Short mmCIF file of C-alpha atoms and ligand atoms in Angstrom, two decimals:
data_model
loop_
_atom_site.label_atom_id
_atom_site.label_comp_id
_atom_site.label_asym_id
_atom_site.label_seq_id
_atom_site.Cartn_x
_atom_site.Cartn_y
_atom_site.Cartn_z
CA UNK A 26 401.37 241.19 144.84
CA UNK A 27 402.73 237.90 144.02
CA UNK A 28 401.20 236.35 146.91
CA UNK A 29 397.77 237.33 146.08
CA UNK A 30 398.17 236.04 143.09
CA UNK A 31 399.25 232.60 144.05
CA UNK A 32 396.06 232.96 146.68
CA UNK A 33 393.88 233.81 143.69
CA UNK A 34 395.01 231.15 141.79
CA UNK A 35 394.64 228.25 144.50
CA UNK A 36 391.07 229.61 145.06
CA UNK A 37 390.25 228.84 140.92
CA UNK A 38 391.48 226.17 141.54
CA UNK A 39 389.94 224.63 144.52
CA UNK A 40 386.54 226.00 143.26
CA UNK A 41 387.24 223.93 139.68
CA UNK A 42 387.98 221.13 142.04
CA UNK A 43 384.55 221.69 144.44
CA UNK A 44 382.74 222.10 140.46
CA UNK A 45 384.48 218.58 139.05
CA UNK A 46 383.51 216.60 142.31
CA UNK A 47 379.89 217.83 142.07
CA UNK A 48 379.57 216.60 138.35
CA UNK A 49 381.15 213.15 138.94
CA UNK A 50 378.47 212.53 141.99
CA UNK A 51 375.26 211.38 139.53
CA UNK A 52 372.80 212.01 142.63
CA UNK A 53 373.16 216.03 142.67
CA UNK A 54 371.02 216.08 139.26
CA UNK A 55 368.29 213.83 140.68
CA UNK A 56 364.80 215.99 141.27
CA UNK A 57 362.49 213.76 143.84
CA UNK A 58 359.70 215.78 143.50
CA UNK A 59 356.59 215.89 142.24
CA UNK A 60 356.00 212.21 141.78
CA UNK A 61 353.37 212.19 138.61
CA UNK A 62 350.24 210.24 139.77
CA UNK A 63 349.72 206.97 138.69
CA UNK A 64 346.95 206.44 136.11
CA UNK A 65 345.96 203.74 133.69
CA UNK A 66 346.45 204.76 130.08
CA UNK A 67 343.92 202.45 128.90
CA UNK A 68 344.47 200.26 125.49
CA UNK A 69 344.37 201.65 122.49
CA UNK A 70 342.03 204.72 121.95
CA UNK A 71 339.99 203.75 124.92
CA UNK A 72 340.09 206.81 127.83
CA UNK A 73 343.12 206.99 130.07
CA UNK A 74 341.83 206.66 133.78
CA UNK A 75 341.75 210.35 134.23
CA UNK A 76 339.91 211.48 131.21
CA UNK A 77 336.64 213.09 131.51
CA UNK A 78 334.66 211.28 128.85
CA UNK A 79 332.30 213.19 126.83
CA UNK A 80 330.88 210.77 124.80
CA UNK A 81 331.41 207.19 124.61
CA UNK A 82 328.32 206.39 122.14
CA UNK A 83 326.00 205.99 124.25
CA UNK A 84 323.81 209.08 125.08
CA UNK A 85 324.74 213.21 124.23
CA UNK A 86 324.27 213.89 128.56
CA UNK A 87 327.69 215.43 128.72
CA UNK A 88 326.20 218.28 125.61
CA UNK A 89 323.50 220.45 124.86
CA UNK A 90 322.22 222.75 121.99
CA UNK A 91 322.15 225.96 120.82
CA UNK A 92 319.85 227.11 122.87
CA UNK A 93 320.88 225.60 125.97
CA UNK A 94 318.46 222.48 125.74
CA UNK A 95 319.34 218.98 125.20
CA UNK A 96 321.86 218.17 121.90
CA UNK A 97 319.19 217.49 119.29
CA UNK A 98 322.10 215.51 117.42
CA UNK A 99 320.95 211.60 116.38
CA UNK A 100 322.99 208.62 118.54
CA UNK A 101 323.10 205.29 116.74
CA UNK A 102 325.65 202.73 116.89
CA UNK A 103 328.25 203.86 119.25
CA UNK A 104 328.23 207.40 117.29
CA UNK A 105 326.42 210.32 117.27
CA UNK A 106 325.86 212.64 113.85
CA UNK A 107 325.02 216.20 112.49
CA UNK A 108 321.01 216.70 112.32
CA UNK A 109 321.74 219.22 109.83
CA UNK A 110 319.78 222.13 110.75
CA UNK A 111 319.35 221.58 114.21
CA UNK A 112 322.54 223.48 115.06
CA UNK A 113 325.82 223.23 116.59
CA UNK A 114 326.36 221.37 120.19
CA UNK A 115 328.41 222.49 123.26
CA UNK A 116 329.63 220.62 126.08
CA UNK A 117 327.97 221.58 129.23
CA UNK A 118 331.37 221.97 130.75
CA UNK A 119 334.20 224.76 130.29
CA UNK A 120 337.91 223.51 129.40
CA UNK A 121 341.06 225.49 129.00
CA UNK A 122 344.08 223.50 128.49
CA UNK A 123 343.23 220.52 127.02
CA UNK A 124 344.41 217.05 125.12
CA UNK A 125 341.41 215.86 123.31
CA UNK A 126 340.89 212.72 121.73
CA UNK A 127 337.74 212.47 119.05
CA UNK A 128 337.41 210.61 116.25
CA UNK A 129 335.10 211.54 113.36
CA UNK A 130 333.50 209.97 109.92
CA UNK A 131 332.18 211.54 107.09
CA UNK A 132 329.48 210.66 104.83
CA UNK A 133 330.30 207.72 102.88
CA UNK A 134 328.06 208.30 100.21
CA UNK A 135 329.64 211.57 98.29
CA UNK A 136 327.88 214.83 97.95
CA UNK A 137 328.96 218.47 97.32
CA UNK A 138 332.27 219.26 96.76
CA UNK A 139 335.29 221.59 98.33
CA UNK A 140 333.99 223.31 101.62
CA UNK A 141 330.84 221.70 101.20
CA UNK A 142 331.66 217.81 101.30
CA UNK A 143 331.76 216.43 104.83
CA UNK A 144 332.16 219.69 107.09
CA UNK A 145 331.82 220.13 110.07
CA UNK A 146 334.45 221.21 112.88
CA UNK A 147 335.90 221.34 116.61
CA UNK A 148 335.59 224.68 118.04
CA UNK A 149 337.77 225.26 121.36
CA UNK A 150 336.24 227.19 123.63
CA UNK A 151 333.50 227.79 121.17
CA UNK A 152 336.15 229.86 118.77
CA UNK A 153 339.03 228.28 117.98
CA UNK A 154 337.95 225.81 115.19
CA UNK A 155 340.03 222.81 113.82
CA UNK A 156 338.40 222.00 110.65
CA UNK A 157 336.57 218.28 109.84
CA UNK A 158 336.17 217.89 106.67
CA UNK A 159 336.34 215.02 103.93
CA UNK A 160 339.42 216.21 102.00
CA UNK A 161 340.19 213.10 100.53
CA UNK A 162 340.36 213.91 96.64
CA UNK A 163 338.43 217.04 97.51
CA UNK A 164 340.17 220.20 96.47
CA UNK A 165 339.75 223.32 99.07
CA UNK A 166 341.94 226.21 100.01
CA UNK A 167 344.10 224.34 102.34
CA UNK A 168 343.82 226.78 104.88
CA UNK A 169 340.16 225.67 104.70
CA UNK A 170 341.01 221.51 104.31
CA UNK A 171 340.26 218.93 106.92
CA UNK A 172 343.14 219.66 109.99
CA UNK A 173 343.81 223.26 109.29
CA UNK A 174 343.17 225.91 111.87
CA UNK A 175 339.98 227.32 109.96
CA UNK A 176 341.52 230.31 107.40
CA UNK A 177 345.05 230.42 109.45
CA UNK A 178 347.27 227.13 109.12
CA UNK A 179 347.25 224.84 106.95
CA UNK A 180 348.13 221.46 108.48
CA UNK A 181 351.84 219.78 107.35
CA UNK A 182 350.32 216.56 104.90
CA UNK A 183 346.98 215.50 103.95
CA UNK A 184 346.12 212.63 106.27
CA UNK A 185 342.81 212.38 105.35
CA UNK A 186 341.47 208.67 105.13
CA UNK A 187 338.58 207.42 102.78
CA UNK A 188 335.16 209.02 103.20
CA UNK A 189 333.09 206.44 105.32
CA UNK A 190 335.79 205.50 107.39
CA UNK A 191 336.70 206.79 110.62
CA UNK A 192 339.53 208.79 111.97
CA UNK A 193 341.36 210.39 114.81
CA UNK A 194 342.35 213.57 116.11
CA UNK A 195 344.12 213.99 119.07
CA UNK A 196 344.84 217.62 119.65
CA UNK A 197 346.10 219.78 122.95
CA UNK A 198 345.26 223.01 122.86
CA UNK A 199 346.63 225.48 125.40
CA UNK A 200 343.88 228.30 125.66
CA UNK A 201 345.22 231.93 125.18
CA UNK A 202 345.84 234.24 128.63
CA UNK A 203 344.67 238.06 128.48
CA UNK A 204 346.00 241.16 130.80
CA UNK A 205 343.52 243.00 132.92
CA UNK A 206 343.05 245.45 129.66
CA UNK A 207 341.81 242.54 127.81
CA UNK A 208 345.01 242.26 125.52
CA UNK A 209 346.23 239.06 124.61
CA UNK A 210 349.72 237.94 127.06
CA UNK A 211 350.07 234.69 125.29
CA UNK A 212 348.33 233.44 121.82
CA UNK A 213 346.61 229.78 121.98
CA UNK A 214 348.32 227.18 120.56
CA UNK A 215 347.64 224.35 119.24
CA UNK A 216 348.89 220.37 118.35
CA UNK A 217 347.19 218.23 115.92
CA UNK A 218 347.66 214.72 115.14
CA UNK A 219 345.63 213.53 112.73
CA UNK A 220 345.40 209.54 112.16
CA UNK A 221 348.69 209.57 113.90
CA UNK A 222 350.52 211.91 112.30
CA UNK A 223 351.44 215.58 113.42
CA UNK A 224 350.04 217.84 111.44
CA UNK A 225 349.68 221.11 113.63
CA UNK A 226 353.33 221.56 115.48
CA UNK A 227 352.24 223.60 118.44
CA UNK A 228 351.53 226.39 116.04
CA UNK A 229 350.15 230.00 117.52
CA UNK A 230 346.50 230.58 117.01
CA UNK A 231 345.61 234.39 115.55
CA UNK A 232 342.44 234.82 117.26
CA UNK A 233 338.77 233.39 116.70
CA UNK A 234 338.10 231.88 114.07
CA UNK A 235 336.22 233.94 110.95
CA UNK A 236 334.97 233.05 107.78
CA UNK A 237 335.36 236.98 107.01
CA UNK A 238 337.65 238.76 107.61
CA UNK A 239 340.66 238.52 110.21
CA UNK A 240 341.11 236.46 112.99
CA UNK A 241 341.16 238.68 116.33
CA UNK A 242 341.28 238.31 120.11
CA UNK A 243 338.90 239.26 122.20
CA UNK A 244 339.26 238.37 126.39
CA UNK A 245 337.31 235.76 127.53
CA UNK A 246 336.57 233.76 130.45
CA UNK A 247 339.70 230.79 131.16
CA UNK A 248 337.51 227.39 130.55
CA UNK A 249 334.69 227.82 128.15
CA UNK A 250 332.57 224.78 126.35
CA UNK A 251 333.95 222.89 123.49
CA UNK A 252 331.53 222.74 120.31
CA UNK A 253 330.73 220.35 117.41
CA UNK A 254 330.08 222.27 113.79
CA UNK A 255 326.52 221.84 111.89
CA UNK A 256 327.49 222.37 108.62
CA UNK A 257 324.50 221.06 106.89
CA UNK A 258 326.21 217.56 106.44
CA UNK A 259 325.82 214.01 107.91
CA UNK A 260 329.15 213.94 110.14
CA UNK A 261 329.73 211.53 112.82
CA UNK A 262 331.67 211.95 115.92
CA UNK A 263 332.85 209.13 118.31
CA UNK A 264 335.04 207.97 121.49
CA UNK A 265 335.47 211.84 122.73
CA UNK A 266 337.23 212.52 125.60
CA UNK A 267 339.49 215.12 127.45
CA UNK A 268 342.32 215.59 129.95
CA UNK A 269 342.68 219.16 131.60
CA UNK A 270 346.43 219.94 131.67
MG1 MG B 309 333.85 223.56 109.59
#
């Protein structure tokens, strides 16, 4: 008895010994693989090297309209803008996971008020929409304001800059995965930085976005177009691009 004790113990012991020599050598914690490729991050907002640009204010070739024709949205000046009533525009390609970088402008001149002052929005895959909207000294329901996650989060601060003047989002979205019955596995979520600041914290998205009623899920293909809001007001997008994750 006594002697399988004194074996058991010498055993702990020489395994706590095998353990402490393992920690002290730095190398057995060093992974080797995958090297990340190399790209060029560019300067400033300017694309990283592997960005697929979708518009760098020149022509709207990367989008189309709503009914599948070219975008019928004005280009001028390194930006494009709303032709209010000609309807919202899509890119021709699908994305799932996503960081997007866009920056927008809203009428300097001010007219309307609340929802209708500056709106306009970024839909992910056509559904998930992350308001644009001038909510500088412009009252709203903040789950509504410039930021939020239409009529489900409202974003951290108001980061909203001057009307006339541009700003930035730079968002990654992961797009939601469905089960072969259609049911949602694993909500979107989404990241929002807005002039620089985090406003969205990788928050869970509650389904499509609706202006009545509840937000739902309903199973959808895994890359589907991104799409620009005509909400009857002179918005201006610029420097838009996107990294698949
Ligand atoms: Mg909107």
């Amino acid at each position: 008895m006594k002697k399988k004790l004194v074996f058991l113990t010498t055993l702990l012991f020489l395994f706590a010994m095998t353990m402490e020599a393992q920690n002290s050598i730095p190398e057995v914690t060093e992974v080797h693989e995958p090297v990340p490729p190399v790209i060029d991050p560019g300067v400033g907002t300017a694309p990283p090297s592997d960005a697929i640009v979708l518009f760098d204010g020149t022509d709207l070739s990367m989008w189309k309209g709503r009914d599948g024709d070219s975008a019928p949205w004005d280009v001028d000046n390194g930006a494009m803008t709303v032709v209010p009533g000609s309807g919202d525009i899509h890119t021709k390609d699908g994305f799932g996971d996503i960081q997007l970088h866009l920056e927008w402008r809203t009428p300097e001149v001010i007219k309307g008020e609340g929802q209708g002052r500056g709106n306009s929005g970024v839909f992910f895959m056509g559904r998930y929409e992350i308001q644009v909207l001038d909510s500088y000294d412009n009252p709203t329901y903040p789950n509504g304001m410039a930021a939020s996650v239409y009529k489900q989060h409202i974003p951290l601060v108001n980061a909203c800059r001057k009307p006339g003047e541009w700003q930035t989002y730079d968002i990654i979205f992961m797009a939601p995965r469905f089960n072969e019955q259609g049911r949602v596995t694993y909500p979107a979520r989404v990241t929002v930085i807005h002039n620089g600041v985090v406003v969205q914290n990788n928050i869970e998205i509650w389904g499509d976005t609706k202006y009545r009623g509840l937000p739902t899920y309903s199973k959808h293909e895994d890359k589907l177009p991104l799409r620009l809001q005509d909400h009857g007001d002179l918005v201006s997008f610029r420097n838009i691009w996107v990294r698949e994750l």
